[in-house]
PDB file of C-alpha atoms in Angstrom:
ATOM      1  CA  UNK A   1      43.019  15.825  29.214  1.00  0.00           C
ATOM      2  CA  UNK A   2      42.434  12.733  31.243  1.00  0.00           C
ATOM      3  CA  UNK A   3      45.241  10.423  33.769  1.00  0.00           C
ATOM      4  CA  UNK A   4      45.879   7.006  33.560  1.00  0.00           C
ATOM      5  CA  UNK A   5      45.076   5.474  36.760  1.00  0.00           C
ATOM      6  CA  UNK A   6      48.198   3.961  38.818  1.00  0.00           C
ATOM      7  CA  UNK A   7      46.689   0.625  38.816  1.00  0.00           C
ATOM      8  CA  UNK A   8      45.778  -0.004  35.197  1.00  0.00           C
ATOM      9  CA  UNK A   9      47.869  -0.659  32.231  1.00  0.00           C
ATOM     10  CA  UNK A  10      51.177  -0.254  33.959  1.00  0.00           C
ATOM     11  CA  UNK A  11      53.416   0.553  31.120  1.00  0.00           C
ATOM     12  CA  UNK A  12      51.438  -0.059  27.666  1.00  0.00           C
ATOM     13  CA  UNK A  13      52.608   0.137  24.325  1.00  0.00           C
ATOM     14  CA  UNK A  14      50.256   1.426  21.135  1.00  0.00           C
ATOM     15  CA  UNK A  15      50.748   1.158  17.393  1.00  0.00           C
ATOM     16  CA  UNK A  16      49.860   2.657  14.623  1.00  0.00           C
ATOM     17  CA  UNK A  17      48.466  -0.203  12.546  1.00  0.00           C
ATOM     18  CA  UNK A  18      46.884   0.242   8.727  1.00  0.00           C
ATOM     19  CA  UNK A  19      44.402  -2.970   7.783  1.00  0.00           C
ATOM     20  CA  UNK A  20      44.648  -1.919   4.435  1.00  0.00           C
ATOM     21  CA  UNK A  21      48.454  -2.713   4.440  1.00  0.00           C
ATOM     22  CA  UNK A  22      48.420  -6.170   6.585  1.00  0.00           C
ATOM     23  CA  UNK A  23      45.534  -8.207   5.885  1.00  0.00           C
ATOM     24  CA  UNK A  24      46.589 -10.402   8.215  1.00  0.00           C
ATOM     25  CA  UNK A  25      45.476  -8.446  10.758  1.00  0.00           C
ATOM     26  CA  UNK A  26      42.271  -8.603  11.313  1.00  0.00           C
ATOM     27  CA  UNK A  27      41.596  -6.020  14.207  1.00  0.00           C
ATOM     28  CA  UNK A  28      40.204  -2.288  13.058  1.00  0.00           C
ATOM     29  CA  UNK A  29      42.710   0.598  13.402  1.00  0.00           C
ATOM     30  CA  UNK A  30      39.494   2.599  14.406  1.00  0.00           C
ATOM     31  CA  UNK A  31      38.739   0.410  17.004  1.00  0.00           C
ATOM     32  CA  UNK A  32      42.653  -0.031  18.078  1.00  0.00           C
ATOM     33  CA  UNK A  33      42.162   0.754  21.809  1.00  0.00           C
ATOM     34  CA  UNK A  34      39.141   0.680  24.217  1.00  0.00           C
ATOM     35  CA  UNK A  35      39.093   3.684  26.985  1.00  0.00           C
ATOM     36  CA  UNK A  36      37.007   3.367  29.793  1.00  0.00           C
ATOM     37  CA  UNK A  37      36.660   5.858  32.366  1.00  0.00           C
ATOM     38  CA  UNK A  38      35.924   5.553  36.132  1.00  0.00           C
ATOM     39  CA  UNK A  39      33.406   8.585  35.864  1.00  0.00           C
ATOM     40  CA  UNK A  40      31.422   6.037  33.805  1.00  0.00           C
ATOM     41  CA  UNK A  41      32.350   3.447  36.300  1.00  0.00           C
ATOM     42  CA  UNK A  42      30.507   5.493  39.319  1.00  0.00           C
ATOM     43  CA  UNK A  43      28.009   6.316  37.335  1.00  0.00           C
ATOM     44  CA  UNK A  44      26.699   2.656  36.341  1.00  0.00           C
ATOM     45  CA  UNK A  45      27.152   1.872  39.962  1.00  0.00           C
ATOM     46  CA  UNK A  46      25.116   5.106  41.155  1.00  0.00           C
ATOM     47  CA  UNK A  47      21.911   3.666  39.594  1.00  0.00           C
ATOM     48  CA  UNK A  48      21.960   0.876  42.128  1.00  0.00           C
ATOM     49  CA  UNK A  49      20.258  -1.537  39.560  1.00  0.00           C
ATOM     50  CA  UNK A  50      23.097  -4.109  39.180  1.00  0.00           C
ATOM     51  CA  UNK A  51      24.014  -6.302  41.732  1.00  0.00           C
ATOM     52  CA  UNK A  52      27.538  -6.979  42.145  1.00  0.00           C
ATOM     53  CA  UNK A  53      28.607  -4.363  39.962  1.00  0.00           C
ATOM     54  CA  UNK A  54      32.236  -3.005  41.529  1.00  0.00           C
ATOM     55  CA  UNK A  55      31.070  -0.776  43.881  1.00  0.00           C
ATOM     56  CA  UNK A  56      34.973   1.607  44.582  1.00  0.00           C
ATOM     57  CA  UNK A  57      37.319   2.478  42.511  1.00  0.00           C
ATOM     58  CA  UNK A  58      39.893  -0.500  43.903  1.00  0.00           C
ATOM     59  CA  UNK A  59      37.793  -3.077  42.514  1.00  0.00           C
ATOM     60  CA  UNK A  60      36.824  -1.117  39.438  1.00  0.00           C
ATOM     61  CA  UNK A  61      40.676  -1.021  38.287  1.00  0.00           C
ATOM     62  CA  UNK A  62      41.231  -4.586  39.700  1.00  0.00           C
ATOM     63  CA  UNK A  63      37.831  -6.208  38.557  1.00  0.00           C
ATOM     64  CA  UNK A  64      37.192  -4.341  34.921  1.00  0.00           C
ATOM     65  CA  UNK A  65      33.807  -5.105  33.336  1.00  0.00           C
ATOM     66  CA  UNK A  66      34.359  -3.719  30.230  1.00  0.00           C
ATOM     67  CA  UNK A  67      37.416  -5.235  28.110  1.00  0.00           C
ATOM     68  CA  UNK A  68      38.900  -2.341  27.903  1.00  0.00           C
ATOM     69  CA  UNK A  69      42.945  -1.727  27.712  1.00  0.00           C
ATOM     70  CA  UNK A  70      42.324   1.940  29.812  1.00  0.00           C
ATOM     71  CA  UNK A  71      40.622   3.443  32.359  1.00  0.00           C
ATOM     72  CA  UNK A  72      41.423   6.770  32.747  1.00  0.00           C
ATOM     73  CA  UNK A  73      39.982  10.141  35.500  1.00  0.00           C
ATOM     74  CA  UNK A  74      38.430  12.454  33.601  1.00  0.00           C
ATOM     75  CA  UNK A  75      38.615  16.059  35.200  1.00  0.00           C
ATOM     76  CA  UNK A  76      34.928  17.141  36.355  1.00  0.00           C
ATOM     77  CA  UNK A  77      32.681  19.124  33.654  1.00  0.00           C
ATOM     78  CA  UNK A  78      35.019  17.685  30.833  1.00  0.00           C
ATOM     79  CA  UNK A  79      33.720  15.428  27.712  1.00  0.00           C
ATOM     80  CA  UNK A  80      34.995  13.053  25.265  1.00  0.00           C
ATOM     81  CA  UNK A  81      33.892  14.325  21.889  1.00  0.00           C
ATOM     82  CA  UNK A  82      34.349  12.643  18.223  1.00  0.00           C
ATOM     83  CA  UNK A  83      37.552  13.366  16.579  1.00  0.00           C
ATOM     84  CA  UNK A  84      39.353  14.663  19.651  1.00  0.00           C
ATOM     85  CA  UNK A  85      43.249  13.942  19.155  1.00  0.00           C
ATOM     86  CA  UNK A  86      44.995  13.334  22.640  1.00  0.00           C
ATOM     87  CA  UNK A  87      48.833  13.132  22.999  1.00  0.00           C
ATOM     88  CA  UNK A  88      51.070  12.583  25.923  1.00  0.00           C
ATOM     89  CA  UNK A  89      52.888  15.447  27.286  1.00  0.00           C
ATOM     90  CA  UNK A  90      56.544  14.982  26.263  1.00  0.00           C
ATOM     91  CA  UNK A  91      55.841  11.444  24.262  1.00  0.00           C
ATOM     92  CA  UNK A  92      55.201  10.527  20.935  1.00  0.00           C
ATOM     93  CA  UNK A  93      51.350   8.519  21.433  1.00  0.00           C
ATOM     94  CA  UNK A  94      49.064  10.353  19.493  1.00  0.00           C
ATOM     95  CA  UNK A  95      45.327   8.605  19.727  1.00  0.00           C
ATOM     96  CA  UNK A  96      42.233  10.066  18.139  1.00  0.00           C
ATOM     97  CA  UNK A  97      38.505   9.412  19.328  1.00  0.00           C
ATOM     98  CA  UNK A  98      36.313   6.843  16.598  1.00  0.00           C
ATOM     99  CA  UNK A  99      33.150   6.674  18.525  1.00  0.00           C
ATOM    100  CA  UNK A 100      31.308   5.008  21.388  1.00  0.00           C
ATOM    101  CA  UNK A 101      31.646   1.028  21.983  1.00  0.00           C
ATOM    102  CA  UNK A 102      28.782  -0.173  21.093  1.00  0.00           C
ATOM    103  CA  UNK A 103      28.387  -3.330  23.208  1.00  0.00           C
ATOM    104  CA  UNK A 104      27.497  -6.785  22.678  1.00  0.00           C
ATOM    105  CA  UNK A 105      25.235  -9.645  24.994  1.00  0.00           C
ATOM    106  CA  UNK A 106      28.192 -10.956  26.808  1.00  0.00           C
ATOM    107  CA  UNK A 107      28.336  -7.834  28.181  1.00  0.00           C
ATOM    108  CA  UNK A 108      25.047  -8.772  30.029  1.00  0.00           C
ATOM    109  CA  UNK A 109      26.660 -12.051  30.856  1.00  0.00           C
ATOM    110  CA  UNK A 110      29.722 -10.853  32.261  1.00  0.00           C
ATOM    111  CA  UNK A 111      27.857  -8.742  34.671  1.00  0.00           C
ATOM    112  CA  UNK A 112      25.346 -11.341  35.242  1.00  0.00           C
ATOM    113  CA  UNK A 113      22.525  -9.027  34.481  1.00  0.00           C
ATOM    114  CA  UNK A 114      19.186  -9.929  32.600  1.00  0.00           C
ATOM    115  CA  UNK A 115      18.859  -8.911  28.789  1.00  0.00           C
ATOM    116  CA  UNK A 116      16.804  -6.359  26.958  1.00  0.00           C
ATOM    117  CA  UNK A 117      15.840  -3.379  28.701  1.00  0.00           C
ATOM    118  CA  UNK A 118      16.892  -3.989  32.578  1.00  0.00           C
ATOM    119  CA  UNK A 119      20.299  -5.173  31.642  1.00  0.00           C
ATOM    120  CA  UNK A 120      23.199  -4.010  31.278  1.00  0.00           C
ATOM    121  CA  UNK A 121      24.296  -3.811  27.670  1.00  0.00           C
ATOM    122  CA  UNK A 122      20.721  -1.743  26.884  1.00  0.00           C
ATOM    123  CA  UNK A 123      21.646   1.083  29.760  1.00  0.00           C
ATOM    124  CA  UNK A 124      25.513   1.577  29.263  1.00  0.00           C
ATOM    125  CA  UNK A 125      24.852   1.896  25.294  1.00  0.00           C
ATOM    126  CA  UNK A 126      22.177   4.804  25.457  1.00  0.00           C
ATOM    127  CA  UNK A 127      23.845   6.353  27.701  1.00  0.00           C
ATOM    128  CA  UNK A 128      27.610   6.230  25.880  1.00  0.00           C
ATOM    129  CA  UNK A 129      28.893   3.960  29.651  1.00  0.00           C
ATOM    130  CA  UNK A 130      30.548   1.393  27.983  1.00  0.00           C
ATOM    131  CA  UNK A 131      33.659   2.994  27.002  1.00  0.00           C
ATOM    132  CA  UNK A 132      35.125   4.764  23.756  1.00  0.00           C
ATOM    133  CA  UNK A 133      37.394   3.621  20.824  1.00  0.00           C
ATOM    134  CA  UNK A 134      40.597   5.234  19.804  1.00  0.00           C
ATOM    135  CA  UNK A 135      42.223   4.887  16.353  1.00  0.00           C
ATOM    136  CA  UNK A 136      46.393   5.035  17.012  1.00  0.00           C
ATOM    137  CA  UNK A 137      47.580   8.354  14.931  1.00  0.00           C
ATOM    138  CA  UNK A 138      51.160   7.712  16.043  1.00  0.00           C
ATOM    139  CA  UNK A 139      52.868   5.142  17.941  1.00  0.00           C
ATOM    140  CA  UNK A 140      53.815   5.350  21.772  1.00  0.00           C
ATOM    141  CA  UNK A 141      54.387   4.346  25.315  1.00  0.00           C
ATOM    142  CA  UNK A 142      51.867   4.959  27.932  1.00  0.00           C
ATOM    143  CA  UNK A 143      52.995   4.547  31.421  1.00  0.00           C
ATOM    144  CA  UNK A 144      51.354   4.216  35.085  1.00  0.00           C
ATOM    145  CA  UNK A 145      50.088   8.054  36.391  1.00  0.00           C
ATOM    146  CA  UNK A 146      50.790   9.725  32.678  1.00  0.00           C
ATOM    147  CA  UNK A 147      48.010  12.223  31.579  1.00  0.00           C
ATOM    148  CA  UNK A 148      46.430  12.214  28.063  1.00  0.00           C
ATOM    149  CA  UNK A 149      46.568  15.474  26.723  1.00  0.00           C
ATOM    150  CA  UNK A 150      44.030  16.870  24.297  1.00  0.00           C
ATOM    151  CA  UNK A 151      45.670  18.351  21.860  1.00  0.00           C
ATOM    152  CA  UNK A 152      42.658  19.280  19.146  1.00  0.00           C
ATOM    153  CA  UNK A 153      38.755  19.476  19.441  1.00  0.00           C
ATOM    154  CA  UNK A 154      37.371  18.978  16.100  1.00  0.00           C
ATOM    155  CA  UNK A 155      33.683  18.411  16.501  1.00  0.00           C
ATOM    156  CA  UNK A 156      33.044  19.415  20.395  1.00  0.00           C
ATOM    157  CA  UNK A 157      28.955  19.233  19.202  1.00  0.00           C
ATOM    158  CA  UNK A 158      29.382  15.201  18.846  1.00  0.00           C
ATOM    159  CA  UNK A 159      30.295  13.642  22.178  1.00  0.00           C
ATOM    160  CA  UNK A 160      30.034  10.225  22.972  1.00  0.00           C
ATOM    161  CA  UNK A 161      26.678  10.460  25.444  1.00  0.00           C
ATOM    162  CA  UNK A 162      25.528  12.941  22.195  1.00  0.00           C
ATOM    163  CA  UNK A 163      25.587  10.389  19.474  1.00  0.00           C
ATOM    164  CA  UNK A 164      24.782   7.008  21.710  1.00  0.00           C
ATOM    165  CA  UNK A 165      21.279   9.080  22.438  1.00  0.00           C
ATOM    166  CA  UNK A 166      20.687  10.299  18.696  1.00  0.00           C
ATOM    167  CA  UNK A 167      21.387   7.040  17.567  1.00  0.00           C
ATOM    168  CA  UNK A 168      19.717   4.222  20.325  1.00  0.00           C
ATOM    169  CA  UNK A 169      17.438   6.054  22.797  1.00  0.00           C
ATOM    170  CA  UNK A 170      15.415   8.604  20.686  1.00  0.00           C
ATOM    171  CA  UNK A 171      14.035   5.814  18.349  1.00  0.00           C
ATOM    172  CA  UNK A 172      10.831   3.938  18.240  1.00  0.00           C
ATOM    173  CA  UNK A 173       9.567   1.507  22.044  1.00  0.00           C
ATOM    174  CA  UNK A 174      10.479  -1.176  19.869  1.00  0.00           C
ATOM    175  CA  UNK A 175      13.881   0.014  18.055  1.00  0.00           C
ATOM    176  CA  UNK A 176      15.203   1.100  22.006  1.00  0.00           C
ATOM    177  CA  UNK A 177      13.893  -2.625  23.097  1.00  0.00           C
ATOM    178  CA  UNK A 178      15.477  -3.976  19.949  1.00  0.00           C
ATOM    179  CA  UNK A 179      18.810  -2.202  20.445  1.00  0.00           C
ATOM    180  CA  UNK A 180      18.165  -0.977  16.737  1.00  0.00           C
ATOM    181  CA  UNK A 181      20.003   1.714  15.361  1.00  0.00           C
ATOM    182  CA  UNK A 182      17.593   5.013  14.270  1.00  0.00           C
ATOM    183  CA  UNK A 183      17.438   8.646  13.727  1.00  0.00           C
ATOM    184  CA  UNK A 184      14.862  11.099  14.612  1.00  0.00           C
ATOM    185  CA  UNK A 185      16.695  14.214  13.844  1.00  0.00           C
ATOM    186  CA  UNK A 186      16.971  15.905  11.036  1.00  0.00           C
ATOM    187  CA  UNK A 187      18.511  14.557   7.823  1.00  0.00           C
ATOM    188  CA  UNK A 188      21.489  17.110   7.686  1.00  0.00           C
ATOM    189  CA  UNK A 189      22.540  16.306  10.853  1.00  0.00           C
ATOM    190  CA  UNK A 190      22.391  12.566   9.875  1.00  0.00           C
ATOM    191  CA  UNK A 191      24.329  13.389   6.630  1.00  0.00           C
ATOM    192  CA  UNK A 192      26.881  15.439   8.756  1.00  0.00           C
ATOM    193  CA  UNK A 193      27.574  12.512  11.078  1.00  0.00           C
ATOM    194  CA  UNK A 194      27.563   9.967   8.616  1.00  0.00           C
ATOM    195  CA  UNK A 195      30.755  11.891   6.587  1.00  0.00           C
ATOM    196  CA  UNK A 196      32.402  12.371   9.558  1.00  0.00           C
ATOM    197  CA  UNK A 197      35.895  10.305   8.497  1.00  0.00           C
ATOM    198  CA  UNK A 198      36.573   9.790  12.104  1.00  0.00           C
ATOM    199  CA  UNK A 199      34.029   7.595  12.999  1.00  0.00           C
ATOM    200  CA  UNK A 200      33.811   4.274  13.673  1.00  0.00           C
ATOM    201  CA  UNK A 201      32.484   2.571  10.505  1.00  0.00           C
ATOM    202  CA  UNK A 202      31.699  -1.012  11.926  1.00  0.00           C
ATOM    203  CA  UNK A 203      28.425  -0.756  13.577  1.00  0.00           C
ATOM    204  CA  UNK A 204      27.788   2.790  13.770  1.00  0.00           C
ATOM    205  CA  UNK A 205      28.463   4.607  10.199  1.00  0.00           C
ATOM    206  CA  UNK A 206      27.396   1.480   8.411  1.00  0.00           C
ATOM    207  CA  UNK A 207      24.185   1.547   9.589  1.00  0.00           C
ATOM    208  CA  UNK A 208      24.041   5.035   9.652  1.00  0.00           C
ATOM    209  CA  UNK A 209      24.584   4.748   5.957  1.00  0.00           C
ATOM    210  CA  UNK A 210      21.606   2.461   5.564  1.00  0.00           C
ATOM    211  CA  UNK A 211      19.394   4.784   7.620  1.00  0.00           C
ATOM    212  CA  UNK A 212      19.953   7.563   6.023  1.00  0.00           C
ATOM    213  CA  UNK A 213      19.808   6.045   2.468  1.00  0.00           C
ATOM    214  CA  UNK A 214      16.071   5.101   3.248  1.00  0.00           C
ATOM    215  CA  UNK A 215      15.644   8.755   4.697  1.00  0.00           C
ATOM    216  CA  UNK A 216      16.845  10.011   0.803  1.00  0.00           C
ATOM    217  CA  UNK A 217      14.574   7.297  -0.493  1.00  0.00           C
ATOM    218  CA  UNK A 218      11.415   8.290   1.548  1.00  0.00           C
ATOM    219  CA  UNK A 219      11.651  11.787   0.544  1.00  0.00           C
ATOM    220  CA  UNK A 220      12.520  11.143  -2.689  1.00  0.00           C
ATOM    221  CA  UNK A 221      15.939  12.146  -3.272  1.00  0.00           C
ATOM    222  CA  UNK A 222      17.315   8.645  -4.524  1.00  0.00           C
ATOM    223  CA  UNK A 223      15.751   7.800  -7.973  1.00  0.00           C
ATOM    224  CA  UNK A 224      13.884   4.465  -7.728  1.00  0.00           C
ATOM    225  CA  UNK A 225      16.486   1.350  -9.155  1.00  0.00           C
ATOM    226  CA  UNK A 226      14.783  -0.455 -11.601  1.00  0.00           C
ATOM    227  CA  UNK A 227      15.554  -4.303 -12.545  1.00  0.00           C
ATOM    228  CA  UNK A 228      15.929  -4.962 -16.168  1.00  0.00           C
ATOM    229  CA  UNK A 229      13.822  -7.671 -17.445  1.00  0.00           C
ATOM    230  CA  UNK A 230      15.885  -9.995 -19.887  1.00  0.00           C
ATOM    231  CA  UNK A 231      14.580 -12.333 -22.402  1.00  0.00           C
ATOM    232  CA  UNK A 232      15.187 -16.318 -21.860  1.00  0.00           C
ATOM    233  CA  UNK A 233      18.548 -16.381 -23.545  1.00  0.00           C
ATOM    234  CA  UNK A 234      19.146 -19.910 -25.657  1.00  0.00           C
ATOM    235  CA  UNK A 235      21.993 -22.352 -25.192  1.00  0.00           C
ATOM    236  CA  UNK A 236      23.665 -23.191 -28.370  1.00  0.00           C
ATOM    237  CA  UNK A 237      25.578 -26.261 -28.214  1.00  0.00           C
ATOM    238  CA  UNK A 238      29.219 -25.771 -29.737  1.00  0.00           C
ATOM    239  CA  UNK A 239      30.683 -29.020 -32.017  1.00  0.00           C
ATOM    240  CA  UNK A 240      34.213 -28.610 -32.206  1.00  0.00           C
ATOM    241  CA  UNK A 241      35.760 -29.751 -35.215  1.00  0.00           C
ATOM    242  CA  UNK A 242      39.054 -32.139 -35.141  1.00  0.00           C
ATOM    243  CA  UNK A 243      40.843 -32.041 -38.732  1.00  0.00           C
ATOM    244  CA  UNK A 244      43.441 -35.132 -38.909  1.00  0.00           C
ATOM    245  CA  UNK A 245      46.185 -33.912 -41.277  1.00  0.00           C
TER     246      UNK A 245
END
């Protein structure tokens, strides 16, 4: 399991929240909450390529870059995998991991870093740094120093940095410069992701989908749709009768 630092999301509340049942609400449940960690943190700021990027932990927690509503200490040698279903000792929060955040350009300009391949957006999404979404199982209360249990390991093959690299740096020069989703691995092990119910289906299983649709298509497992060819149909005018008694 991981700890919630002291300093971060002092005493945070989490629901359980169907989309299906409250259109009004227009936020994912798979993408209810946004974990960051600062091992990823370090990390980004090891590489020495962004300037200004918070360079301790202090301004990490006080100065987040990410959006995120955690940032938690992960215990050394330990991963965040797909599916994994974390609890808190002696509470009733239940979350469960969706996927890696897949981040967007203002990522780039809140860090004030340049686009495309030297900025930031391109390196923390290859490498799974931008932080992870949880779907809310069960509702809870998360408090200052609590640890995050994990409670089940479903698919301990598919962590984070795992399917970040399968799907954005193992791709084409110009799909990585393009940020383009891709798969270069084999088409069972895209088929296995892809009915994975745990993850995230905005932006990763939806194009996933596509991908692997034209993979079926290209080896000819999806029979080829044809469009019907209709005749030019006629209009025939209508007269409607009035009979006066």
């Amino acid at each position: 399991g991981f700890r919630l630092y002291e300093k971060w999301g002092a005493d945070s509340e989490f629901w359980h929240w169907d989309p299906w049942e409250d259109e009004s609400y227009d936020t994912m449940g798979d993408r209810a909450v946004l974990l960051q960690s600062i091992q990823n943190y370090r990390a980004i700021h090891a590489t020495q390529q962004f300037e200004g990027f918070p360079a301790t932990d202090d301004v990490c927690l006080t100065e987040p870059r990410f959006g995120e509503q955690l940032i938690v200490d992960i215990p050394e040698g330990q991963e965040v995998c797909l599916g994994d279903i974390y609890g808190v000792p002696g509470g009733k929060l239940k979350i469960q991991v969706t996927g890696p955040r897949k981040p967007c350009k203002y990522l780039d300009m809140k860090n004030n870093t340049k686009y495309g391949l030297r900025g930031i957006r391109h390196h923390t999404r290859d490498r799974a740094l931008a932080g992870w979404f949880c779907a809310v199982l069960q509702e809870g209360r998360l408090k200052e120093g609590q640890s995050l249990q994990l409670e089940q390991r479903l698919h301990p093959e598919w962590t984070m940095a795992e399917i970040a690299t399968a799907v954005f740096a193992e791709g084409s020069r110009r799909e990585i410069m393009m940020g383009k989703a891709s798969w270069s691995r084999s088409i069972f092990q895209l088929q296995e992701l892809v009915n994975l119910k745990y993850l995230i289906d905005y932006e990763w299983k939806e194009d996933l989908r596509a991908i692997l649709r034209r993979m079926k298509k290209h080896l000819g497992l999806l029979p080829d749709i044809k469009i019907a060819k209709y005749s030019p149909f006629v209009l025939i005018p209508i007269i409607a009768t009035c009979i006066i008694p």
